[in-house]
PDB file of C-alpha atoms and ligand atoms in Angstrom:
ATOM      1  CA  UNK A   1      12.411  -6.559   5.417  1.00 92.00           C
ATOM      2  CA  UNK A   2      14.557  -5.624   2.439  1.00 94.00           C
ATOM      3  CA  UNK A   3      13.900  -4.797  -0.854  1.00 96.00           C
ATOM      4  CA  UNK A   4      15.711  -8.009  -1.944  1.00 96.00           C
ATOM      5  CA  UNK A   5      13.039  -9.842  -0.594  1.00 96.00           C
ATOM      6  CA  UNK A   6       9.997  -8.165  -2.009  1.00 98.00           C
ATOM      7  CA  UNK A   7      12.047  -8.279  -5.510  1.00 98.00           C
ATOM      8  CA  UNK A   8      12.686 -11.997  -5.150  1.00 98.00           C
ATOM      9  CA  UNK A   9       8.804 -12.894  -4.131  1.00 98.00           C
ATOM     10  CA  UNK A  10       7.475 -10.748  -6.789  1.00 98.00           C
ATOM     11  CA  UNK A  11      10.022 -12.899  -9.432  1.00 98.00           C
ATOM     12  CA  UNK A  12       8.919 -16.030  -8.030  1.00 98.00           C
ATOM     13  CA  UNK A  13       4.929 -14.966  -8.402  1.00 98.00           C
ATOM     14  CA  UNK A  14       5.596 -14.285 -11.936  1.00 98.00           C
ATOM     15  CA  UNK A  15       7.618 -17.398 -12.202  1.00 98.00           C
ATOM     16  CA  UNK A  16       5.198 -19.857 -10.922  1.00 98.00           C
ATOM     17  CA  UNK A  17       2.027 -18.231 -11.767  1.00 98.00           C
ATOM     18  CA  UNK A  18       0.195 -19.179  -8.600  1.00 98.00           C
ATOM     19  CA  UNK A  19      -3.451 -20.179  -8.930  1.00 98.00           C
ATOM     20  CA  UNK A  20      -5.614 -17.483  -6.841  1.00 99.00           C
ATOM     21  CA  UNK A  21      -8.890 -18.951  -6.186  1.00 99.00           C
ATOM     22  CA  UNK A  22     -11.410 -16.027  -5.184  1.00 98.00           C
ATOM     23  CA  UNK A  23     -14.988 -15.727  -3.739  1.00 98.00           C
ATOM     24  CA  UNK A  24     -15.302 -12.154  -4.141  1.00 98.00           C
ATOM     25  CA  UNK A  25     -17.873  -9.255  -4.968  1.00 98.00           C
ATOM     26  CA  UNK A  26     -19.418  -8.319  -7.811  1.00 98.00           C
ATOM     27  CA  UNK A  27     -18.308  -5.083  -8.135  1.00 98.00           C
ATOM     28  CA  UNK A  28     -14.253  -6.026  -8.040  1.00 98.00           C
ATOM     29  CA  UNK A  29     -14.532  -9.279 -10.396  1.00 98.00           C
ATOM     30  CA  UNK A  30     -13.576  -8.269 -13.439  1.00 98.00           C
ATOM     31  CA  UNK A  31     -10.614  -5.499 -12.070  1.00 98.00           C
ATOM     32  CA  UNK A  32      -9.195  -8.119  -9.784  1.00 98.00           C
ATOM     33  CA  UNK A  33      -9.055 -10.930 -12.329  1.00 98.00           C
ATOM     34  CA  UNK A  34      -7.213  -8.531 -14.785  1.00 98.00           C
ATOM     35  CA  UNK A  35      -5.135  -7.257 -11.658  1.00 98.00           C
ATOM     36  CA  UNK A  36      -3.865 -10.803 -10.798  1.00 98.00           C
ATOM     37  CA  UNK A  37      -3.225 -11.566 -14.394  1.00 98.00           C
ATOM     38  CA  UNK A  38      -0.920  -7.933 -14.669  1.00 98.00           C
ATOM     39  CA  UNK A  39       0.967  -8.691 -11.848  1.00 98.00           C
ATOM     40  CA  UNK A  40       1.989 -12.365 -13.331  1.00 98.00           C
ATOM     41  CA  UNK A  41      -0.450 -14.826 -11.279  1.00 98.00           C
ATOM     42  CA  UNK A  42      -3.519 -16.592 -12.248  1.00 98.00           C
ATOM     43  CA  UNK A  43      -7.131 -15.968 -10.990  1.00 98.00           C
ATOM     44  CA  UNK A  44     -10.005 -18.262 -10.921  1.00 98.00           C
ATOM     45  CA  UNK A  45     -13.643 -17.320  -9.842  1.00 98.00           C
ATOM     46  CA  UNK A  46     -15.467 -20.284  -8.497  1.00 98.00           C
ATOM     47  CA  UNK A  47     -18.705 -19.891  -5.862  1.00 98.00           C
ATOM     48  CA  UNK A  48     -21.076 -22.920  -6.383  1.00 98.00           C
ATOM     49  CA  UNK A  49     -20.823 -24.774  -3.264  1.00 98.00           C
ATOM     50  CA  UNK A  50     -20.679 -28.028  -5.223  1.00 98.00           C
ATOM     51  CA  UNK A  51     -17.028 -26.980  -6.306  1.00 98.00           C
ATOM     52  CA  UNK A  52     -15.378 -24.630  -4.342  1.00 98.00           C
ATOM     53  CA  UNK A  53     -13.841 -27.360  -1.517  1.00 98.00           C
ATOM     54  CA  UNK A  54     -12.052 -28.781  -4.962  1.00 98.00           C
ATOM     55  CA  UNK A  55     -11.127 -25.401  -6.397  1.00 98.00           C
ATOM     56  CA  UNK A  56      -9.452 -24.512  -3.235  1.00 98.00           C
ATOM     57  CA  UNK A  57      -7.811 -27.591  -2.321  1.00 98.00           C
ATOM     58  CA  UNK A  58      -5.687 -27.040  -5.723  1.00 98.00           C
ATOM     59  CA  UNK A  59      -5.374 -23.243  -5.319  1.00 98.00           C
ATOM     60  CA  UNK A  60      -1.753 -21.841  -4.595  1.00 98.00           C
ATOM     61  CA  UNK A  61      -4.158 -19.539  -2.323  1.00 99.00           C
ATOM     62  CA  UNK A  62      -7.883 -18.753  -1.423  1.00 99.00           C
ATOM     63  CA  UNK A  63      -9.535 -15.299  -0.884  1.00 99.00           C
ATOM     64  CA  UNK A  64     -12.450 -14.566   0.463  1.00 98.00           C
ATOM     65  CA  UNK A  65     -14.197 -11.043   0.269  1.00 98.00           C
ATOM     66  CA  UNK A  66     -17.674 -10.439   1.994  1.00 98.00           C
ATOM     67  CA  UNK A  67     -17.946  -7.422  -0.185  1.00 98.00           C
ATOM     68  CA  UNK A  68     -21.911  -8.237  -2.025  1.00 98.00           C
ATOM     69  CA  UNK A  69     -22.254 -11.366   0.101  1.00 98.00           C
ATOM     70  CA  UNK A  70     -25.987 -13.441   0.992  1.00 98.00           C
ATOM     71  CA  UNK A  71     -25.860 -16.700   2.246  1.00 98.00           C
ATOM     72  CA  UNK A  72     -25.103 -18.813  -0.310  1.00 98.00           C
ATOM     73  CA  UNK A  73     -21.837 -17.276  -0.597  1.00 98.00           C
ATOM     74  CA  UNK A  74     -21.139 -17.231   2.785  1.00 98.00           C
ATOM     75  CA  UNK A  75     -21.755 -21.297   2.688  1.00 98.00           C
ATOM     76  CA  UNK A  76     -19.388 -21.716  -0.114  1.00 98.00           C
ATOM     77  CA  UNK A  77     -16.988 -19.535   1.364  1.00 98.00           C
ATOM     78  CA  UNK A  78     -17.203 -21.696   4.543  1.00 98.00           C
ATOM     79  CA  UNK A  79     -16.970 -24.818   2.643  1.00 98.00           C
ATOM     80  CA  UNK A  80     -13.611 -23.531   0.450  1.00 98.00           C
ATOM     81  CA  UNK A  81     -12.048 -22.077   3.874  1.00 98.00           C
ATOM     82  CA  UNK A  82     -12.384 -25.686   5.430  1.00 98.00           C
ATOM     83  CA  UNK A  83     -10.848 -27.437   2.673  1.00 98.00           C
ATOM     84  CA  UNK A  84      -7.836 -24.739   2.217  1.00 98.00           C
ATOM     85  CA  UNK A  85      -7.112 -25.287   5.735  1.00 98.00           C
ATOM     86  CA  UNK A  86      -7.454 -28.843   5.378  1.00 98.00           C
ATOM     87  CA  UNK A  87      -4.852 -28.816   2.391  1.00 98.00           C
ATOM     88  CA  UNK A  88      -2.705 -25.976   3.965  1.00 98.00           C
ATOM     89  CA  UNK A  89      -3.673 -23.825   1.518  1.00 98.00           C
ATOM     90  CA  UNK A  90      -3.306 -20.088   2.627  1.00 98.00           C
ATOM     91  CA  UNK A  91      -6.602 -17.975   3.248  1.00 98.00           C
ATOM     92  CA  UNK A  92      -6.889 -14.510   2.772  1.00 98.00           C
ATOM     93  CA  UNK A  93      -9.969 -12.631   4.278  1.00 98.00           C
ATOM     94  CA  UNK A  94     -11.494  -9.311   3.450  1.00 98.00           C
ATOM     95  CA  UNK A  95     -14.437  -8.206   5.555  1.00 98.00           C
ATOM     96  CA  UNK A  96     -15.685  -5.592   3.293  1.00 97.00           C
ATOM     97  CA  UNK A  97     -18.151  -3.367   4.983  1.00 96.00           C
ATOM     98  CA  UNK A  98     -18.074  -5.009   8.254  1.00 95.00           C
ATOM     99  CA  UNK A  99     -19.895  -2.582  10.966  1.00 93.00           C
ATOM    100  CA  UNK A 100     -21.625  -0.769   8.411  1.00 94.00           C
ATOM    101  CA  UNK A 101     -24.652  -3.147   9.148  1.00 95.00           C
ATOM    102  CA  UNK A 102     -25.199  -6.327  11.512  1.00 95.00           C
ATOM    103  CA  UNK A 103     -25.757  -8.702   8.632  1.00 97.00           C
ATOM    104  CA  UNK A 104     -22.137  -8.010   7.598  1.00 97.00           C
ATOM    105  CA  UNK A 105     -20.656  -7.958  10.819  1.00 96.00           C
ATOM    106  CA  UNK A 106     -22.087 -11.361  11.823  1.00 97.00           C
ATOM    107  CA  UNK A 107     -21.231 -12.712   8.770  1.00 98.00           C
ATOM    108  CA  UNK A 108     -17.364 -11.932   9.148  1.00 98.00           C
ATOM    109  CA  UNK A 109     -17.693 -13.710  12.201  1.00 97.00           C
ATOM    110  CA  UNK A 110     -19.062 -16.604  11.489  1.00 98.00           C
ATOM    111  CA  UNK A 111     -16.303 -17.049   8.662  1.00 98.00           C
ATOM    112  CA  UNK A 112     -13.503 -16.030  10.877  1.00 97.00           C
ATOM    113  CA  UNK A 113     -15.207 -18.658  13.413  1.00 97.00           C
ATOM    114  CA  UNK A 114     -15.311 -21.891  11.158  1.00 98.00           C
ATOM    115  CA  UNK A 115     -12.065 -20.885   8.903  1.00 98.00           C
ATOM    116  CA  UNK A 116      -8.997 -20.342   9.908  1.00 98.00           C
ATOM    117  CA  UNK A 117      -7.476 -17.003   8.260  1.00 98.00           C
ATOM    118  CA  UNK A 118      -3.815 -16.514   7.378  1.00 98.00           C
ATOM    119  CA  UNK A 119      -4.152 -12.921   6.774  1.00 98.00           C
ATOM    120  CA  UNK A 120      -7.265 -10.381   7.301  1.00 98.00           C
ATOM    121  CA  UNK A 121      -6.917  -7.370   5.033  1.00 98.00           C
ATOM    122  CA  UNK A 122      -9.454  -4.211   5.529  1.00 97.00           C
ATOM    123  CA  UNK A 123      -9.279  -0.430   6.329  1.00 95.00           C
ATOM    124  CA  UNK A 124      -9.242   0.586   9.560  1.00 95.00           C
ATOM    125  CA  UNK A 125     -13.374   0.626  10.330  1.00 94.00           C
ATOM    126  CA  UNK A 126     -13.411  -2.891   8.972  1.00 96.00           C
ATOM    127  CA  UNK A 127     -10.098  -4.283  10.990  1.00 96.00           C
ATOM    128  CA  UNK A 128     -11.862  -2.529  14.277  1.00 94.00           C
ATOM    129  CA  UNK A 129     -15.403  -3.852  13.495  1.00 94.00           C
ATOM    130  CA  UNK A 130     -14.587  -7.591  12.968  1.00 95.00           C
ATOM    131  CA  UNK A 131     -12.130  -6.857  16.439  1.00 94.00           C
ATOM    132  CA  UNK A 132     -15.251  -5.994  18.490  1.00 90.00           C
ATOM    133  CA  UNK A 133     -14.326  -2.064  18.409  1.00 87.00           C
ATOM    134  CA  UNK A 134     -16.318   0.806  17.155  1.00 79.00           C
ATOM    135  CA  UNK A 135     -15.021   2.873  14.267  1.00 79.00           C
ATOM    136  CA  UNK A 136     -17.289   4.494  11.989  1.00 75.00           C
ATOM    137  CA  UNK A 137     -17.853   3.112   8.204  1.00 72.00           C
ATOM    138  CA  UNK A 138     -19.831   4.177   5.723  1.00 77.00           C
ATOM    139  CA  UNK A 139     -20.452   1.638   3.075  1.00 78.00           C
ATOM    140  CA  UNK A 140     -17.572   0.173   2.510  1.00 76.00           C
ATOM    141  CA  UNK A 141     -15.441   3.057   3.261  1.00 76.00           C
ATOM    142  CA  UNK A 142     -13.253   3.950   6.429  1.00 78.00           C
ATOM    143  CA  UNK A 143     -14.927   6.742   8.471  1.00 75.00           C
ATOM    144  CA  UNK A 144     -13.206   9.068  10.809  1.00 69.00           C
ATOM    145  CA  UNK A 145     -12.158   7.156  13.316  1.00 69.00           C
ATOM    146  CA  UNK A 146      -9.886   8.001  16.698  1.00 68.00           C
ATOM    147  CA  UNK A 147      -7.732   5.165  16.968  1.00 76.00           C
ATOM    148  CA  UNK A 148      -4.115   4.034  16.466  1.00 90.00           C
ATOM    149  CA  UNK A 149      -3.883   1.710  13.401  1.00 93.00           C
ATOM    150  CA  UNK A 150      -0.650  -0.095  14.651  1.00 95.00           C
ATOM    151  CA  UNK A 151      -1.594  -0.885  17.502  1.00 93.00           C
ATOM    152  CA  UNK A 152      -5.186  -2.068  16.327  1.00 94.00           C
ATOM    153  CA  UNK A 153      -3.263  -3.917  13.783  1.00 96.00           C
ATOM    154  CA  UNK A 154      -1.030  -5.481  16.370  1.00 96.00           C
ATOM    155  CA  UNK A 155      -4.429  -6.353  18.601  1.00 94.00           C
ATOM    156  CA  UNK A 156      -6.331  -8.129  15.787  1.00 96.00           C
ATOM    157  CA  UNK A 157      -3.029  -9.886  14.495  1.00 97.00           C
ATOM    158  CA  UNK A 158      -2.929 -11.061  18.874  1.00 95.00           C
ATOM    159  CA  UNK A 159      -6.252 -11.945  18.868  1.00 94.00           C
ATOM    160  CA  UNK A 160      -6.611 -13.750  15.840  1.00 91.00           C
ATOM    161  CA  UNK A 161      -3.785 -15.016  15.771  1.00 94.00           C
ATOM    162  CA  UNK A 162      -3.035 -14.006  12.219  1.00 98.00           C
ATOM    163  CA  UNK A 163      -1.384 -11.345   9.925  1.00 98.00           C
ATOM    164  CA  UNK A 164      -3.250  -8.543   9.911  1.00 98.00           C
ATOM    165  CA  UNK A 165      -3.078  -5.541   7.143  1.00 98.00           C
ATOM    166  CA  UNK A 166      -4.959  -2.410   7.646  1.00 98.00           C
ATOM    167  CA  UNK A 167      -4.403  -0.209   4.545  1.00 97.00           C
ATOM    168  CA  UNK A 168      -4.639   3.664   4.285  1.00 96.00           C
ATOM    169  CA  UNK A 169      -2.115   6.330   3.757  1.00 95.00           C
ATOM    170  CA  UNK A 170       0.204   4.061   5.599  1.00 96.00           C
ATOM    171  CA  UNK A 171      -0.039  -0.169   5.434  1.00 97.00           C
ATOM    172  CA  UNK A 172       0.137  -1.608   8.760  1.00 98.00           C
ATOM    173  CA  UNK A 173       1.275  -5.229   8.381  1.00 98.00           C
ATOM    174  CA  UNK A 174       0.971  -7.256  11.647  1.00 98.00           C
ATOM    175  CA  UNK A 175       1.541 -10.463  13.574  1.00 97.00           C
ATOM    176  CA  UNK A 176       2.300 -11.088  17.626  1.00 93.00           C
ATOM    177  CA  UNK A 177       5.868 -10.802  17.163  1.00 92.00           C
ATOM    178  CA  UNK A 178       6.601  -8.190  14.170  1.00 95.00           C
ATOM    179  CA  UNK A 179       5.290  -4.872  12.436  1.00 97.00           C
ATOM    180  CA  UNK A 180       5.946  -3.368   9.013  1.00 98.00           C
ATOM    181  CA  UNK A 181       4.872  -0.513   7.673  1.00 98.00           C
ATOM    182  CA  UNK A 182       4.751   0.716   3.813  1.00 98.00           C
ATOM    183  CA  UNK A 183       4.646   4.316   2.815  1.00 98.00           C
ATOM    184  CA  UNK A 184       3.866   3.586  -0.877  1.00 98.00           C
ATOM    185  CA  UNK A 185       1.021   4.213  -2.619  1.00 98.00           C
ATOM    186  CA  UNK A 186      -1.102   7.477  -4.036  1.00 97.00           C
ATOM    187  CA  UNK A 187      -4.639   9.076  -2.799  1.00 97.00           C
ATOM    188  CA  UNK A 188      -5.863   8.347  -6.415  1.00 97.00           C
ATOM    189  CA  UNK A 189      -6.256   4.714  -5.350  1.00 97.00           C
ATOM    190  CA  UNK A 190      -9.262   5.599  -3.394  1.00 96.00           C
ATOM    191  CA  UNK A 191     -10.783   7.216  -6.354  1.00 96.00           C
ATOM    192  CA  UNK A 192     -11.060   3.607  -8.024  1.00 97.00           C
ATOM    193  CA  UNK A 193     -13.250   1.204  -6.441  1.00 97.00           C
ATOM    194  CA  UNK A 194     -11.753  -2.158  -5.841  1.00 98.00           C
ATOM    195  CA  UNK A 195      -8.347  -1.316  -5.259  1.00 98.00           C
ATOM    196  CA  UNK A 196      -8.428  -2.817  -1.343  1.00 98.00           C
ATOM    197  CA  UNK A 197     -10.650  -5.906  -2.754  1.00 98.00           C
ATOM    198  CA  UNK A 198      -7.518  -6.550  -5.570  1.00 98.00           C
ATOM    199  CA  UNK A 199      -4.936  -5.585  -2.911  1.00 98.00           C
ATOM    200  CA  UNK A 200      -6.079  -8.270  -0.986  1.00 98.00           C
ATOM    201  CA  UNK A 201      -6.172 -10.922  -3.566  1.00 99.00           C
ATOM    202  CA  UNK A 202      -2.267  -9.526  -4.685  1.00 99.00           C
ATOM    203  CA  UNK A 203      -1.500 -10.577  -1.040  1.00 99.00           C
ATOM    204  CA  UNK A 204      -3.206 -14.126  -1.765  1.00 98.00           C
ATOM    205  CA  UNK A 205      -0.954 -14.389  -4.826  1.00 98.00           C
ATOM    206  CA  UNK A 206       2.365 -13.712  -2.650  1.00 98.00           C
ATOM    207  CA  UNK A 207       0.977 -15.884   0.256  1.00 98.00           C
ATOM    208  CA  UNK A 208       0.876 -18.879  -2.657  1.00 98.00           C
ATOM    209  CA  UNK A 209       4.851 -18.092  -2.966  1.00 98.00           C
ATOM    210  CA  UNK A 210       6.059 -17.091   0.564  1.00 98.00           C
ATOM    211  CA  UNK A 211       5.185 -18.695   3.571  1.00 97.00           C
ATOM    212  CA  UNK A 212       5.751 -15.978   6.061  1.00 97.00           C
ATOM    213  CA  UNK A 213       2.324 -14.326   6.070  1.00 98.00           C
ATOM    214  CA  UNK A 214       3.708 -10.818   7.445  1.00 98.00           C
ATOM    215  CA  UNK A 215       6.977 -10.800   4.635  1.00 98.00           C
ATOM    216  CA  UNK A 216       4.089 -12.215   1.717  1.00 98.00           C
ATOM    217  CA  UNK A 217       1.488  -9.346   2.629  1.00 98.00           C
ATOM    218  CA  UNK A 218       4.385  -6.445   3.264  1.00 98.00           C
ATOM    219  CA  UNK A 219       6.083  -7.457  -0.178  1.00 98.00           C
ATOM    220  CA  UNK A 220       2.623  -7.316  -2.059  1.00 98.00           C
ATOM    221  CA  UNK A 221       1.237  -4.008  -0.278  1.00 98.00           C
ATOM    222  CA  UNK A 222       4.811  -2.657  -1.367  1.00 98.00           C
ATOM    223  CA  UNK A 223       4.813  -3.870  -4.628  1.00 98.00           C
ATOM    224  CA  UNK A 224       1.313  -2.585  -5.292  1.00 98.00           C
ATOM    225  CA  UNK A 225       2.117   1.287  -3.956  1.00 98.00           C
ATOM    226  CA  UNK A 226       4.933   1.038  -6.123  1.00 98.00           C
ATOM    227  CA  UNK A 227       2.760   0.495  -8.925  1.00 98.00           C
ATOM    228  CA  UNK A 228       0.148   3.095  -8.233  1.00 98.00           C
ATOM    229  CA  UNK A 229       3.193   5.650  -7.692  1.00 98.00           C
ATOM    230  CA  UNK A 230       4.296   4.606 -11.285  1.00 97.00           C
ATOM    231  CA  UNK A 231       1.061   4.836 -12.868  1.00 97.00           C
ATOM    232  CA  UNK A 232       0.518   8.352 -11.602  1.00 96.00           C
ATOM    233  CA  UNK A 233       3.226   9.653 -12.925  1.00 95.00           C
ATOM    234  CA  UNK A 234       2.253   8.230 -16.348  1.00 94.00           C
ATOM    235  CA  UNK A 235      -1.476   8.668 -16.141  1.00 94.00           C
ATOM    236  CA  UNK A 236      -0.712  12.471 -14.631  1.00 84.00           C
ATOM    237  CA  UNK A 237      -3.627  14.438 -14.274  1.00 79.00           C
ATOM    238  CA  UNK A 238      -6.039  12.849 -16.413  1.00 91.00           C
ATOM    239  CA  UNK A 239      -8.032  11.311 -13.843  1.00 95.00           C
ATOM    240  CA  UNK A 240      -9.091   7.775 -12.504  1.00 97.00           C
ATOM    241  CA  UNK A 241      -9.915   6.369 -15.202  1.00 97.00           C
ATOM    242  CA  UNK A 242      -6.465   6.728 -17.035  1.00 97.00           C
ATOM    243  CA  UNK A 243      -5.074   5.731 -13.948  1.00 97.00           C
ATOM    244  CA  UNK A 244      -7.144   2.456 -13.474  1.00 98.00           C
ATOM    245  CA  UNK A 245      -5.670   1.409 -16.802  1.00 97.00           C
ATOM    246  CA  UNK A 246      -2.405   2.576 -16.299  1.00 98.00           C
ATOM    247  CA  UNK A 247      -2.454   1.135 -12.802  1.00 98.00           C
ATOM    248  CA  UNK A 248      -3.173  -2.273 -14.437  1.00 98.00           C
ATOM    249  CA  UNK A 249      -0.127  -1.740 -16.962  1.00 98.00           C
ATOM    250  CA  UNK A 250       2.234  -0.991 -14.102  1.00 98.00           C
ATOM    251  CA  UNK A 251       1.327  -4.122 -12.054  1.00 98.00           C
ATOM    252  CA  UNK A 252       2.969  -5.985 -14.945  1.00 98.00           C
ATOM    253  CA  UNK A 253       6.064  -3.786 -15.000  1.00 98.00           C
ATOM    254  CA  UNK A 254       7.049  -3.468 -11.216  1.00 98.00           C
ATOM    255  CA  UNK A 255      10.813  -4.358 -11.459  1.00 97.00           C
ATOM    256  CA  UNK A 256      13.666  -5.108  -9.242  1.00 97.00           C
ATOM    257  CA  UNK A 257      14.848  -1.402 -10.121  1.00 97.00           C
ATOM    258  CA  UNK A 258      11.501   0.147  -9.054  1.00 95.00           C
ATOM    259  CA  UNK A 259      11.818  -1.819  -6.254  1.00 98.00           C
ATOM    260  CA  UNK A 260      15.314  -0.658  -5.140  1.00 97.00           C
ATOM    261  CA  UNK A 261      14.476   3.035  -6.012  1.00 97.00           C
ATOM    262  CA  UNK A 262      11.183   3.559  -4.299  1.00 98.00           C
ATOM    263  CA  UNK A 263      10.063   0.909  -2.028  1.00 98.00           C
ATOM    264  CA  UNK A 264       9.523   2.744   1.694  1.00 98.00           C
ATOM    265  CA  UNK A 265       9.644  -0.196   4.379  1.00 98.00           C
ATOM    266  CA  UNK A 266       9.602   0.501   7.968  1.00 97.00           C
ATOM    267  CA  UNK A 267      10.451  -2.736   9.771  1.00 96.00           C
ATOM    268  CA  UNK A 268       9.747  -2.992  13.494  1.00 93.00           C
ATOM    269  CA  UNK A 269      10.500  -6.136  15.655  1.00 74.00           C
TER     270      UNK A 269
HETATM  271  P1  ATP B 301     -11.790   2.278   1.578  1.00 59.69           P
HETATM  272  O1  ATP B 301     -12.674   1.366   1.107  1.00 59.69           O
HETATM  273  O2  ATP B 301     -11.753   2.608   2.833  1.00 59.69           O
HETATM  274  O3  ATP B 301     -11.194   2.967   0.693  1.00 59.69           O
HETATM  275  P2  ATP B 301      -9.960  -0.077   0.856  1.00 59.69           P
HETATM  276  O4  ATP B 301     -10.487  -1.289   0.984  1.00 59.69           O
HETATM  277  O5  ATP B 301     -10.421   0.385  -0.517  1.00 59.69           O
HETATM  278  O6  ATP B 301     -10.518   0.792   1.935  1.00 59.69           O
HETATM  279  P3  ATP B 301      -7.496   1.150   0.879  1.00 59.69           P
HETATM  280  O7  ATP B 301      -7.299   1.418   2.708  1.00 59.69           O
HETATM  281  O8  ATP B 301      -8.398   2.484   0.128  1.00 59.69           O
HETATM  282  O9  ATP B 301      -8.567  -0.078   0.965  1.00 59.69           O
HETATM  283  O10 ATP B 301      -6.418   0.825   0.222  1.00 59.69           O
HETATM  284  C1  ATP B 301      -6.055   0.315  -1.080  1.00 59.69           C
HETATM  285  C2  ATP B 301      -4.824   0.772  -1.559  1.00 59.69           C
HETATM  286  O11 ATP B 301      -4.970   2.198  -1.883  1.00 59.69           O
HETATM  287  C3  ATP B 301      -3.983   0.161  -0.751  1.00 59.69           C
HETATM  288  O12 ATP B 301      -2.700   0.375  -1.340  1.00 59.69           O
HETATM  289  C4  ATP B 301      -3.426   1.757   0.136  1.00 59.69           C
HETATM  290  O13 ATP B 301      -2.012   1.703   0.558  1.00 59.69           O
HETATM  291  C5  ATP B 301      -3.378   2.224  -0.910  1.00 59.69           C
HETATM  292  N1  ATP B 301      -4.272   4.186  -0.289  1.00 59.69           N
HETATM  293  C6  ATP B 301      -5.507   3.913   0.073  1.00 59.69           C
HETATM  294  N2  ATP B 301      -5.680   5.472   0.474  1.00 59.69           N
HETATM  295  C7  ATP B 301      -4.307   5.860   0.084  1.00 59.69           C
HETATM  296  C8  ATP B 301      -3.703   7.109   0.456  1.00 59.69           C
HETATM  297  N3  ATP B 301      -4.459   8.251   0.972  1.00 59.69           N
HETATM  298  N4  ATP B 301      -2.551   7.648   0.080  1.00 59.69           N
HETATM  299  C9  ATP B 301      -1.712   6.704  -0.591  1.00 59.69           C
HETATM  300  N5  ATP B 301      -2.131   4.949  -0.599  1.00 59.69           N
HETATM  301  C10 ATP B 301      -3.229   4.689  -0.046  1.00 59.69           C
HETATM  302  N1  TZP B 302     -19.710  -2.061  -2.791  1.00 59.69           N
HETATM  303  C1  TZP B 302     -19.969  -3.294  -2.103  1.00 59.69           C
HETATM  304  S1  TZP B 302     -18.262  -4.074  -2.328  1.00 59.69           S
HETATM  305  C2  TZP B 302     -17.883  -2.773  -3.278  1.00 59.69           C
HETATM  306  C3  TZP B 302     -18.734  -1.531  -3.395  1.00 59.69           C
HETATM  307  C4  TZP B 302     -18.324  -0.409  -3.696  1.00 59.69           C
HETATM  308  C5  TZP B 302     -16.038  -3.172  -3.858  1.00 59.69           C
HETATM  309  C6  TZP B 302     -15.186  -1.933  -2.563  1.00 59.69           C
HETATM  310  O1  TZP B 302     -14.125  -2.414  -2.816  1.00 59.69           O
HETATM  311  P1  TZP B 302     -12.801  -1.450  -2.312  1.00 59.69           P
HETATM  312  O2  TZP B 302     -11.661  -2.291  -2.593  1.00 59.69           O
HETATM  313  O3  TZP B 302     -13.509  -1.746  -0.813  1.00 59.69           O
HETATM  314  O4  TZP B 302     -12.531   0.008  -2.463  1.00 59.69           O
HETATM  315 MG1   MG B 303      -9.787   2.088  -0.915  1.00 59.69          MG
HETATM  316 MG1   MG B 304     -12.493  -2.912   1.019  1.00 59.69          MG
END
């Protein structure tokens, strides 16, 4: 993947302003909507079982996130997911906290059985736990696991036949036959809640534009990491509060010049 692909996809996101339908958690709802707006996409949060199928059908992408799940939300996610599948709308799934409780792990499995997921995005522990492997998880944060995230992403992609994104210090984007690593980002992203969830939604915006979900997800991760690096430069040592605000500013400002100068991408086939 070259920097031109990343730039062109970002330009198209801003030009087309895709509608991204989110069924997400109560912690990150506002940050997700503001992050998508800053990027140039159009967010909507809609949860009622009476409307989710209609909303998913007209969206450019559907993002499902189990961060604060309950049975009503899971029902709505499955209804929305099936409608998106029928309409050819890409589905992104963020299995927040899978492995932390049996209910989360079981609900994630149920959603993935009922809905064809196009992109699975989580930390290493979440992806391991939905792939039937053990990896320590502390609430919603990845614990220390011993595995190789590149191999884990490949295996999850192969098993689920979907693009899999494992984020962390390096972001791994895998499909059955390709692997891309993104080395952008900053540890300050771990000090602001919802940065993983927002990335899943940003991947949704890119998937609405680019049908190749590996290129879409890798482009999204690169833009996101570059915005974080720029936000650190602007907010300096101020801390997570200033960083969060500046990160939204920088999501709206990433351009061809930053991408050309700062994208750190490794592509394997
Ligand atoms: P967790 O709950 O384990 O923090 P998450 O769902 O919040 O997981 P992250 O893995 O934190 O997701 O990824 C969110 C963003 O933060 C991604 O863009 C990722 O590249 C970035 N990121 C996470 N850790 C680091 C790090 N150590 N250095 C640079 N960027 C990081
Ligand atoms: N608790 C339930 S959902 C959530 C918390 C803290 C937000 C998790 O967001 P992220 O993006 O995984 O850090
Ligand atoms: Mg994080
Ligand atoms: Mg997360």
